[in-house]
Coordinates of C-alpha atoms in Angstrom, one line a residue:
Chain A
M1 CA 107.8 71.9 100.2
G2 CA 106.0 68.4 100.3
S3 CA 103.0 67.8 98.2
T4 CA 100.5 68.3 101.2
A5 CA 102.2 71.3 102.7
R6 CA 99.9 73.9 104.2
V7 CA 100.4 77.4 102.8
R8 CA 99.9 80.7 104.6
L9 CA 99.1 83.8 102.3
D10 CA 99.2 87.3 103.6
L11 CA 97.1 89.5 101.2
A12 CA 95.6 92.9 100.6
Y13 CA 92.6 93.9 98.5
D14 CA 90.5 96.8 97.2
G15 CA 87.1 95.5 98.1
T16 CA 85.2 98.2 96.2
D17 CA 84.1 95.9 93.3
F18 CA 83.9 92.6 95.2
A19 CA 80.8 90.9 96.9
G20 CA 82.9 90.5 99.9
W21 CA 85.4 87.7 100.9
Q22 CA 83.3 84.6 100.9
A23 CA 82.7 82.6 97.7
Q24 CA 79.1 82.7 96.5
P25 CA 77.6 81.2 93.2
D26 CA 77.5 83.8 90.5
R27 CA 79.1 86.6 92.5
D28 CA 82.5 88.0 92.2
T29 CA 84.3 87.5 95.5
V30 CA 87.8 87.6 96.8
Q31 CA 87.8 84.0 98.0
G32 CA 86.4 82.9 94.6
R33 CA 89.1 84.8 92.7
I34 CA 91.9 83.3 94.8
E35 CA 90.5 79.8 94.7
A36 CA 90.3 80.1 90.9
A37 CA 93.9 81.3 90.8
V38 CA 95.0 78.5 93.0
G39 CA 93.3 76.1 90.7
R40 CA 95.0 77.4 87.6
L41 CA 98.3 77.7 89.3
Y42 CA 98.2 74.0 90.3
R43 CA 96.6 73.0 87.0
Q44 CA 93.7 71.4 88.7
A45 CA 90.9 69.8 86.7
P46 CA 87.7 72.0 86.3
G47 CA 85.8 70.0 88.9
Q48 CA 88.4 70.1 91.5
R49 CA 88.5 72.9 94.2
T50 CA 91.2 73.6 96.7
P51 CA 89.5 75.5 99.5
V52 CA 91.3 78.8 100.6
I53 CA 90.3 79.6 104.2
G54 CA 90.4 83.3 105.2
A55 CA 90.9 84.7 108.8
G56 CA 88.1 87.3 108.3
R57 CA 85.0 87.1 106.1
T58 CA 85.0 90.8 105.1
D59 CA 81.6 92.1 103.7
A60 CA 81.0 93.6 100.2
G61 CA 83.0 96.8 99.7
V62 CA 85.3 96.3 102.7
H63 CA 89.0 96.3 102.1
A64 CA 92.0 94.4 103.5
E65 CA 95.5 95.5 104.2
G66 CA 96.4 92.4 106.3
Q67 CA 94.1 89.5 105.6
V68 CA 95.6 86.0 106.2
A69 CA 94.5 82.8 104.5
H70 CA 95.6 79.3 104.2
F71 CA 95.3 76.3 101.8
D72 CA 96.7 72.8 101.3
A73 CA 99.0 72.7 98.4
P74 CA 98.0 70.0 96.0
A75 CA 101.6 69.9 94.6
A76 CA 105.0 71.2 95.5
I77 CA 105.7 74.9 94.4
P78 CA 108.2 77.0 96.3
P79 CA 106.6 79.9 98.2
A80 CA 108.2 82.6 96.0
G81 CA 106.7 80.8 93.0
I82 CA 103.2 80.7 94.7
Q83 CA 103.3 84.3 95.4
A84 CA 104.5 85.3 91.9
G85 CA 102.2 82.9 90.2
L86 CA 99.1 83.9 92.1
N87 CA 99.8 87.6 91.5
A88 CA 100.1 86.9 87.9
L89 CA 96.8 85.2 87.7
L90 CA 94.8 87.6 90.1
P91 CA 93.4 91.0 89.2
D92 CA 95.4 94.1 90.3
A93 CA 92.8 94.6 93.1
I94 CA 94.0 91.6 94.9
R95 CA 97.7 91.2 95.8
I96 CA 99.4 88.4 97.6
L97 CA 101.9 90.3 99.9
A98 CA 103.6 87.1 101.2
A99 CA 103.4 83.3 100.7
A100 CA 105.1 80.9 103.2
E101 CA 104.9 77.3 104.2
A102 CA 103.0 77.0 107.5
A103 CA 102.8 74.4 110.2
P104 CA 100.4 71.6 109.4
D105 CA 98.1 72.6 112.2
F106 CA 98.1 76.3 111.3
H107 CA 94.5 77.5 110.6
A108 CA 94.0 81.1 109.3
R109 CA 90.8 81.5 111.2
F110 CA 90.8 79.2 114.2
R111 CA 94.4 79.9 115.1
A112 CA 93.9 83.7 115.1
T113 CA 93.8 85.2 118.6
G114 CA 92.6 88.5 117.5
K115 CA 92.0 90.9 114.6
T116 CA 92.5 94.7 114.1
Y117 CA 90.1 96.6 111.9
R118 CA 90.7 100.3 110.9
Y119 CA 88.0 102.6 109.8
H120 CA 89.2 105.8 107.9
L121 CA 87.3 109.1 108.3
L122 CA 87.9 112.3 106.4
T123 CA 87.0 115.3 108.4
E124 CA 87.4 118.3 106.0
A125 CA 84.4 120.2 104.8
V126 CA 85.1 119.2 101.1
V127 CA 87.3 116.2 100.4
S128 CA 89.6 115.6 97.4
P129 CA 88.5 112.8 95.2
L130 CA 92.0 111.4 95.3
R131 CA 91.3 110.6 98.9
S132 CA 87.6 109.5 99.3
R133 CA 87.8 106.0 97.7
Y134 CA 88.8 104.3 101.1
A135 CA 87.4 106.6 103.6
W136 CA 84.1 108.0 104.7
P137 CA 83.9 111.8 104.3
V138 CA 81.9 112.9 107.3
G139 CA 82.5 116.7 107.1
D140 CA 84.0 119.0 109.5
G141 CA 82.7 120.1 112.9
L142 CA 82.7 116.8 114.6
S143 CA 83.3 116.8 118.3
R144 CA 86.5 114.6 118.6
G145 CA 86.4 114.7 122.4
A146 CA 83.0 113.2 122.6
M147 CA 83.9 110.5 120.0
E148 CA 86.9 109.5 122.0
E149 CA 84.8 109.3 125.2
G150 CA 82.4 107.0 123.3
A151 CA 85.3 104.9 121.8
A152 CA 86.7 104.3 125.3
A153 CA 83.5 102.7 126.5
L154 CA 83.8 100.1 123.9
A155 CA 86.8 98.3 125.4
G156 CA 86.2 95.2 127.4
R157 CA 84.1 92.1 127.5
H158 CA 80.5 93.1 126.6
D159 CA 77.3 92.0 125.0
F160 CA 77.5 93.7 121.7
R161 CA 74.1 92.8 120.4
A162 CA 73.3 96.4 119.9
F163 CA 76.2 96.7 117.5
F164 CA 75.1 93.7 115.4
A165 CA 72.8 92.8 112.6
A166 CA 72.5 89.5 110.9
P167 CA 69.8 87.9 108.6
P168 CA 67.4 85.7 110.7
G169 CA 68.9 82.2 111.3
E170 CA 72.5 83.5 111.1
E171 CA 72.8 84.7 114.7
P172 CA 76.0 83.6 116.4
E173 CA 76.0 81.4 119.6
T174 CA 76.7 84.4 121.8
P175 CA 76.8 88.1 121.1
V176 CA 79.5 88.5 123.8
R177 CA 82.9 89.7 122.4
N178 CA 86.2 90.7 124.0
V179 CA 87.4 94.1 122.7
F180 CA 91.1 94.7 123.7
T181 CA 91.4 98.2 122.4
A182 CA 89.2 100.8 120.7
H183 CA 90.5 104.3 120.0
F184 CA 91.1 107.0 117.4
V185 CA 94.5 107.6 115.8
E186 CA 95.7 110.1 113.3
A187 CA 97.1 108.7 110.0
G188 CA 98.3 111.3 107.5
N189 CA 95.4 113.9 107.6
E190 CA 92.8 111.1 108.3
L191 CA 91.1 110.3 111.4
V192 CA 91.3 106.5 112.0
F193 CA 89.2 104.4 114.3
E194 CA 91.3 101.3 115.3
V195 CA 89.6 98.4 117.1
T196 CA 91.3 95.1 118.2
A197 CA 89.1 92.2 119.4
E198 CA 89.3 88.5 119.8
G199 CA 86.4 88.3 117.4
F200 CA 83.7 90.6 115.8
L201 CA 80.1 90.2 115.1
R202 CA 78.7 91.1 111.6
Y203 CA 78.7 94.8 111.0
M204 CA 80.1 95.4 114.5
V205 CA 82.8 97.8 113.5
R206 CA 80.6 99.7 111.1
R207 CA 77.9 100.1 113.8
M208 CA 80.5 101.2 116.3
V209 CA 81.8 103.9 113.8
G210 CA 78.2 105.0 112.9
T211 CA 77.3 105.4 116.5
L212 CA 80.7 107.3 117.3
V213 CA 80.1 109.7 114.3
A214 CA 76.4 110.3 115.5
I215 CA 78.0 111.1 118.8
G216 CA 80.5 113.5 117.2
R217 CA 77.6 115.2 115.4
G218 CA 75.7 115.7 118.6
Q219 CA 72.9 113.3 117.6
L220 CA 73.7 111.0 120.5
P221 CA 75.4 111.7 123.9
P222 CA 78.8 110.0 124.4
E223 CA 77.2 107.9 127.3
R224 CA 74.9 106.2 124.9
V225 CA 77.7 103.7 124.1
A226 CA 77.9 102.5 127.7
E227 CA 73.9 102.3 127.8
M228 CA 73.9 100.3 124.6
L229 CA 76.3 97.7 126.1
R230 CA 74.5 97.6 129.5
D231 CA 71.0 97.2 128.0
P232 CA 71.6 95.8 124.5
G233 CA 68.0 94.9 123.9
A234 CA 66.8 98.4 124.4
S235 CA 65.4 100.2 121.2
G236 CA 66.9 103.3 119.8
P237 CA 68.3 104.6 116.5
R238 CA 70.9 102.4 114.9
F239 CA 73.8 103.9 112.8
R240 CA 76.0 102.0 110.3
A241 CA 79.0 103.5 108.6
P242 CA 79.4 102.8 104.9
A243 CA 81.7 99.8 103.8
A244 CA 84.2 101.9 101.9
G245 CA 86.0 103.3 105.0
L246 CA 86.6 100.0 106.6
R247 CA 89.8 97.7 106.2
L248 CA 90.9 94.5 107.9
Y249 CA 94.2 95.7 109.1
R250 CA 95.9 92.8 110.8
V251 CA 95.3 89.3 112.0
H252 CA 97.1 88.3 115.1
Y253 CA 98.4 84.9 116.0
G254 CA 100.2 85.5 119.4
A255 CA 99.1 84.8 122.8
P256 CA 95.5 85.8 123.3
G257 CA 95.1 89.4 124.3
R258 CA 98.8 90.2 123.5
C259 CA 98.4 91.5 119.9
Chain B
M1 CA 78.5 139.6 93.0
G2 CA 77.4 141.4 89.9
S3 CA 75.7 139.4 87.0
T4 CA 78.8 139.4 85.0
A5 CA 81.4 138.7 87.7
R6 CA 84.3 136.5 86.8
V7 CA 84.5 133.3 89.1
R8 CA 87.7 131.4 90.0
L9 CA 87.3 127.8 90.8
D10 CA 90.0 125.6 92.6
L11 CA 89.2 122.0 92.0
A12 CA 90.4 118.4 92.3
Y13 CA 89.6 115.3 90.3
D14 CA 90.2 111.6 89.9
G15 CA 91.0 111.5 86.2
T16 CA 90.7 107.6 85.9
D17 CA 87.4 107.5 84.2
F18 CA 87.7 110.8 82.2
A19 CA 89.0 111.4 78.7
G20 CA 91.1 114.3 80.1
W21 CA 90.3 117.9 80.9
Q22 CA 89.2 119.3 77.5
A23 CA 85.6 119.1 76.3
Q24 CA 85.2 116.8 73.2
P25 CA 82.0 115.7 71.5
D26 CA 80.7 112.3 72.9
R27 CA 83.6 112.0 75.4
D28 CA 83.3 112.2 79.1
T29 CA 85.7 115.0 80.1
V30 CA 86.1 117.1 83.2
Q31 CA 85.6 120.3 81.4
G32 CA 82.4 118.9 79.9
R33 CA 81.1 117.8 83.3
I34 CA 81.8 121.2 84.8
E35 CA 80.2 123.1 81.9
A36 CA 77.1 121.0 82.3
A37 CA 76.9 121.6 86.0
V38 CA 77.4 125.4 85.5
G39 CA 74.7 125.4 83.0
R40 CA 72.2 123.5 85.3
L41 CA 73.3 125.8 88.4
Y42 CA 72.5 129.0 86.4
R43 CA 69.4 127.4 84.6
Q44 CA 70.7 128.0 81.2
A45 CA 68.8 127.0 78.0
P46 CA 69.9 123.8 76.5
G47 CA 71.6 125.6 73.6
Q48 CA 73.5 128.0 75.8
R49 CA 77.1 127.2 77.0
T50 CA 79.3 129.2 79.5
P51 CA 82.8 128.3 78.8
V52 CA 85.0 127.1 81.8
I53 CA 88.7 127.8 81.1
G54 CA 91.1 125.6 82.9
A55 CA 94.8 126.4 83.7
G56 CA 96.1 123.0 82.5
R57 CA 94.7 120.7 79.9
T58 CA 95.4 117.4 81.6
D59 CA 95.4 114.2 79.4
A60 CA 93.1 111.3 79.8
G61 CA 93.7 109.5 83.1
V62 CA 95.6 112.3 84.7
H63 CA 94.4 113.6 88.0
A64 CA 94.4 117.0 89.7
E65 CA 94.9 118.1 93.2
G66 CA 95.0 121.9 92.5
Q67 CA 93.5 122.7 89.1
V68 CA 92.3 126.2 88.6
A69 CA 89.5 127.4 86.2
H70 CA 87.4 130.5 85.6
F71 CA 84.1 131.4 84.0
D72 CA 81.9 134.5 83.7
A73 CA 78.9 134.0 85.8
P74 CA 75.6 134.6 83.8
A75 CA 73.7 135.5 87.1
A76 CA 74.5 136.6 90.7
I77 CA 75.1 133.5 93.0
P78 CA 77.3 134.0 96.1
P79 CA 80.5 132.1 96.0
A80 CA 79.6 129.6 98.7
G81 CA 76.4 128.8 96.8
I82 CA 78.4 128.2 93.6
Q83 CA 80.7 125.8 95.4
A84 CA 77.9 123.9 97.1
G85 CA 75.6 123.9 94.0
L86 CA 78.4 122.7 91.6
N87 CA 79.4 119.9 94.1
A88 CA 75.9 118.8 94.4
L89 CA 75.5 118.5 90.5
L90 CA 79.1 117.1 89.8
P91 CA 80.0 113.4 90.3
D92 CA 82.0 112.5 93.4
A93 CA 85.2 112.2 91.1
I94 CA 85.2 116.0 90.7
R95 CA 85.2 118.3 93.7
I96 CA 85.2 122.2 93.8
L97 CA 87.5 122.9 96.6
A98 CA 86.9 126.7 96.5
A99 CA 85.0 129.3 94.6
A100 CA 85.7 133.0 94.7
E101 CA 85.0 136.1 92.8
A102 CA 88.0 137.1 90.7
A103 CA 89.3 140.3 89.2
P104 CA 87.7 140.9 85.8
D105 CA 91.1 140.4 84.1
F106 CA 91.9 137.1 85.9
H107 CA 92.5 134.4 83.5
A108 CA 93.1 130.7 84.7
R109 CA 95.5 129.9 81.8
F110 CA 97.0 133.1 80.6
R111 CA 97.6 134.6 84.1
A112 CA 99.3 131.5 85.4
T113 CA 103.0 132.1 86.0
G114 CA 103.8 128.5 86.5
K115 CA 102.5 125.0 87.3
T116 CA 103.7 122.2 89.5
Y117 CA 103.0 118.5 88.6
R118 CA 103.6 115.7 90.9
Y119 CA 104.4 112.1 89.7
H120 CA 103.9 109.3 92.2
L121 CA 106.0 106.2 92.3
L122 CA 105.6 103.1 94.5
T123 CA 108.9 101.4 95.0
E124 CA 108.0 98.2 96.9
A125 CA 108.3 94.8 95.3
V126 CA 104.6 94.1 95.7
V127 CA 102.3 97.0 96.2
S128 CA 99.0 97.1 98.1
P129 CA 96.0 97.5 95.9
L130 CA 94.9 100.3 98.3
R131 CA 97.8 102.4 97.1
S132 CA 98.1 101.8 93.4
R133 CA 95.2 103.7 91.9
Y134 CA 97.1 107.1 91.9
A135 CA 100.7 105.9 91.4
W136 CA 103.0 103.8 89.1
P137 CA 104.3 100.6 90.9
V138 CA 107.8 100.5 89.3
G139 CA 109.2 97.6 91.7
D140 CA 112.1 97.9 94.1
G141 CA 115.8 98.0 93.2
L142 CA 115.8 101.3 91.4
S143 CA 119.0 103.5 91.8
R144 CA 117.7 106.6 93.6
G145 CA 121.0 108.3 93.2
A146 CA 121.1 108.0 89.4
M147 CA 117.4 109.3 89.1
E148 CA 118.2 112.3 91.2
E149 CA 121.3 113.1 88.9
G150 CA 119.0 112.8 85.9
A151 CA 116.3 114.9 87.5
A152 CA 118.8 117.7 88.4
A153 CA 119.7 118.1 84.8
L154 CA 116.1 118.9 83.8
A155 CA 116.1 122.4 85.6
G156 CA 116.7 125.5 83.3
R157 CA 115.7 126.8 80.0
H158 CA 116.0 124.0 77.4
D159 CA 114.7 122.7 74.2
F160 CA 112.4 119.9 75.4
R161 CA 111.6 118.4 72.1
A162 CA 113.0 115.0 73.2
F163 CA 110.5 115.0 76.0
F164 CA 107.5 115.8 73.7
A165 CA 105.0 114.1 71.5
A166 CA 102.0 115.6 69.8
P167 CA 99.8 114.5 66.8
P168 CA 101.1 116.1 63.5
G169 CA 99.7 119.6 63.1
E170 CA 99.5 120.2 66.9
E171 CA 103.1 121.2 67.4
P172 CA 103.6 124.3 69.6
E173 CA 105.4 127.4 68.4
T174 CA 108.5 126.5 70.3
P175 CA 109.6 123.5 72.1
V176 CA 111.7 125.6 74.6
R177 CA 110.3 125.6 78.2
N178 CA 111.6 127.1 81.3
V179 CA 111.8 124.5 84.3
F180 CA 112.2 126.1 87.7
T181 CA 112.7 123.0 89.8
A182 CA 112.8 119.3 89.1
H183 CA 113.6 116.9 91.9
F184 CA 112.3 113.9 94.0
V185 CA 110.6 114.2 97.4
E186 CA 109.3 111.5 99.8
A187 CA 105.6 111.8 100.6
G188 CA 104.3 109.1 102.9
N189 CA 106.1 105.9 101.7
E190 CA 105.9 107.0 98.1
L191 CA 108.7 108.5 96.0
V192 CA 107.3 111.7 94.2
F193 CA 108.8 113.5 91.2
E194 CA 107.9 117.1 91.6
V195 CA 108.5 119.5 88.6
T196 CA 107.6 123.3 88.4
A197 CA 107.9 125.1 85.0
E198 CA 106.4 128.2 83.4
G199 CA 104.7 125.9 81.0
F200 CA 104.8 122.2 79.7
L201 CA 104.7 120.4 76.4
R202 CA 102.3 117.6 75.8
Y203 CA 103.4 114.4 77.7
M204 CA 106.4 116.3 79.0
V205 CA 106.2 115.1 82.6
R206 CA 105.4 111.6 81.8
R207 CA 108.4 111.4 79.3
M208 CA 110.7 112.9 82.0
V209 CA 109.4 110.3 84.5
G210 CA 109.7 107.4 82.0
T211 CA 113.2 108.4 81.2
L212 CA 114.2 108.8 84.9
V213 CA 112.7 105.4 85.8
A214 CA 114.7 103.9 82.8
I215 CA 117.8 105.5 84.3
G216 CA 116.9 104.1 87.8
R217 CA 116.6 100.6 86.3
G218 CA 120.0 101.1 84.6
Q219 CA 118.6 101.1 81.0
L220 CA 120.0 104.5 80.4
P221 CA 123.0 106.3 82.0
P222 CA 122.1 109.5 84.1
E223 CA 123.9 111.7 81.7
R224 CA 121.4 110.8 79.0
V225 CA 119.1 113.6 80.2
A226 CA 121.6 116.3 79.6
E227 CA 122.4 114.7 76.0
M228 CA 118.6 114.7 75.2
L229 CA 118.3 118.4 76.1
R230 CA 121.7 119.3 74.2
D231 CA 120.8 117.3 71.0
P232 CA 117.0 117.0 71.0
G233 CA 116.8 115.7 67.5
A234 CA 119.0 112.7 68.2
S235 CA 117.2 109.4 68.0
G236 CA 117.1 107.0 70.9
P237 CA 114.5 105.0 72.9
R238 CA 111.7 107.1 74.3
F239 CA 109.9 106.2 77.6
R240 CA 106.5 107.4 78.8
A241 CA 105.2 106.8 82.4
P242 CA 101.5 105.8 82.6
A243 CA 98.9 108.6 83.2
A244 CA 97.6 107.2 86.5
G245 CA 100.7 108.4 88.5
L246 CA 100.5 112.0 87.4
R247 CA 98.6 114.8 89.0
L248 CA 98.4 118.6 88.4
Y249 CA 99.4 119.7 92.0
R250 CA 99.4 123.5 92.0
V251 CA 98.9 126.5 89.6
H252 CA 100.9 129.6 90.5
Y253 CA 99.8 133.2 89.9
G254 CA 102.7 135.0 91.7
A255 CA 105.7 136.7 90.1
P256 CA 107.3 134.5 87.4
G257 CA 109.8 132.1 88.6
R258 CA 108.8 132.7 92.3
C259 CA 106.5 130.0 92.7

């Protein structure tokens, strides 16, 4: 590997104790930890910093099973050594699943053609503590049919403003996003909401799930999802699911729409 | 339920942050938490204490999926109220899965005819942090056949002194135990050692697993298990698996040997 090779990292993390992906002064973040480990691996001077760019900027408490990141290696270390070295330097809550040399024009965020998030729900009346760290225990008695009806309405190109919240001044250029698929799958004895889109707005998945669980509980009718997409400026109750149940599941780099 | 009814609790806990089951002064224990919750539920005076007897005294860091306990209710509360009330008073890491009125002569420990422990192993080279909280990541390349051969030798009535460790003065009357079954099962993509016995010595399951993993890594031959049972006083290396992978899976109250 040449001294300026671009490196792709595939990684997973338990986001419980981190203030999200993005590095911030005086906060413990996943990006901050990885950049510190890269600095030590390549024996960089304290003032130097090699930026590590992630595909998705997950929020505080959100997990990742398949985050992707890249950086430009300041020196030549073989990929197996990068993986082993970073894992030795990182806390157990962050694991590099793979390291590989990437094309010089690879970019973890800008080359991504889509991302899949999964949200894990536990639907027993009382949930074992061995299962609740990475899921939202919503109790039993939810109407699965109504939730699936609501989820189906999310697919397509829509104005997702009603499923979005951002601090003033951080609004994106457009609230329109292209959702390829949105549906529930069973995984083990968990009910998992899986959504794949070209891109996501802040809190979009957690607001989707919060709305769908409210529908499952009979607090909202299933048609409410289509109404929120048709008339995104209308007022109404807003629901946001907790961070712990959410994980960035996969980042896609294939042809757009063919994840 | 009469005011002196005996109550059976089925419960689960994440043992990570507890100093084991058994109440100890100035230590955070599962029994201590449950007795405190029982005291508050029944509005007992600060000096009063209702003992809550558990079937298995799990060690620090060990989990439970199916622990059983009993206590004598100081007042009449219906079982559903006991479950809901205790769950409201307990931390999320301890959950009462069921509460029921029991026969007056039911005893969680002395009436148990057997217990099943499960030990979870992760056998990928690099393990996702979302899966390693309740399992021991042992790496890949273990010889499954050798481990199964070693496990098969554990079943039966044996002197298990070589799989035991206790502080001086805490030795049991006899180190002979009756192991009904000991084998590996697949659960999800985890390799799980499952052992059912009439009773267990301290650290017995973790020493079994430590020995079996050493066999899988080629550090010991599979025949070593039979040798340790035949000649339990012989010296030799001792292996103990970490607490995090172990969970008390079920307590049996049926006919002995027919778990």
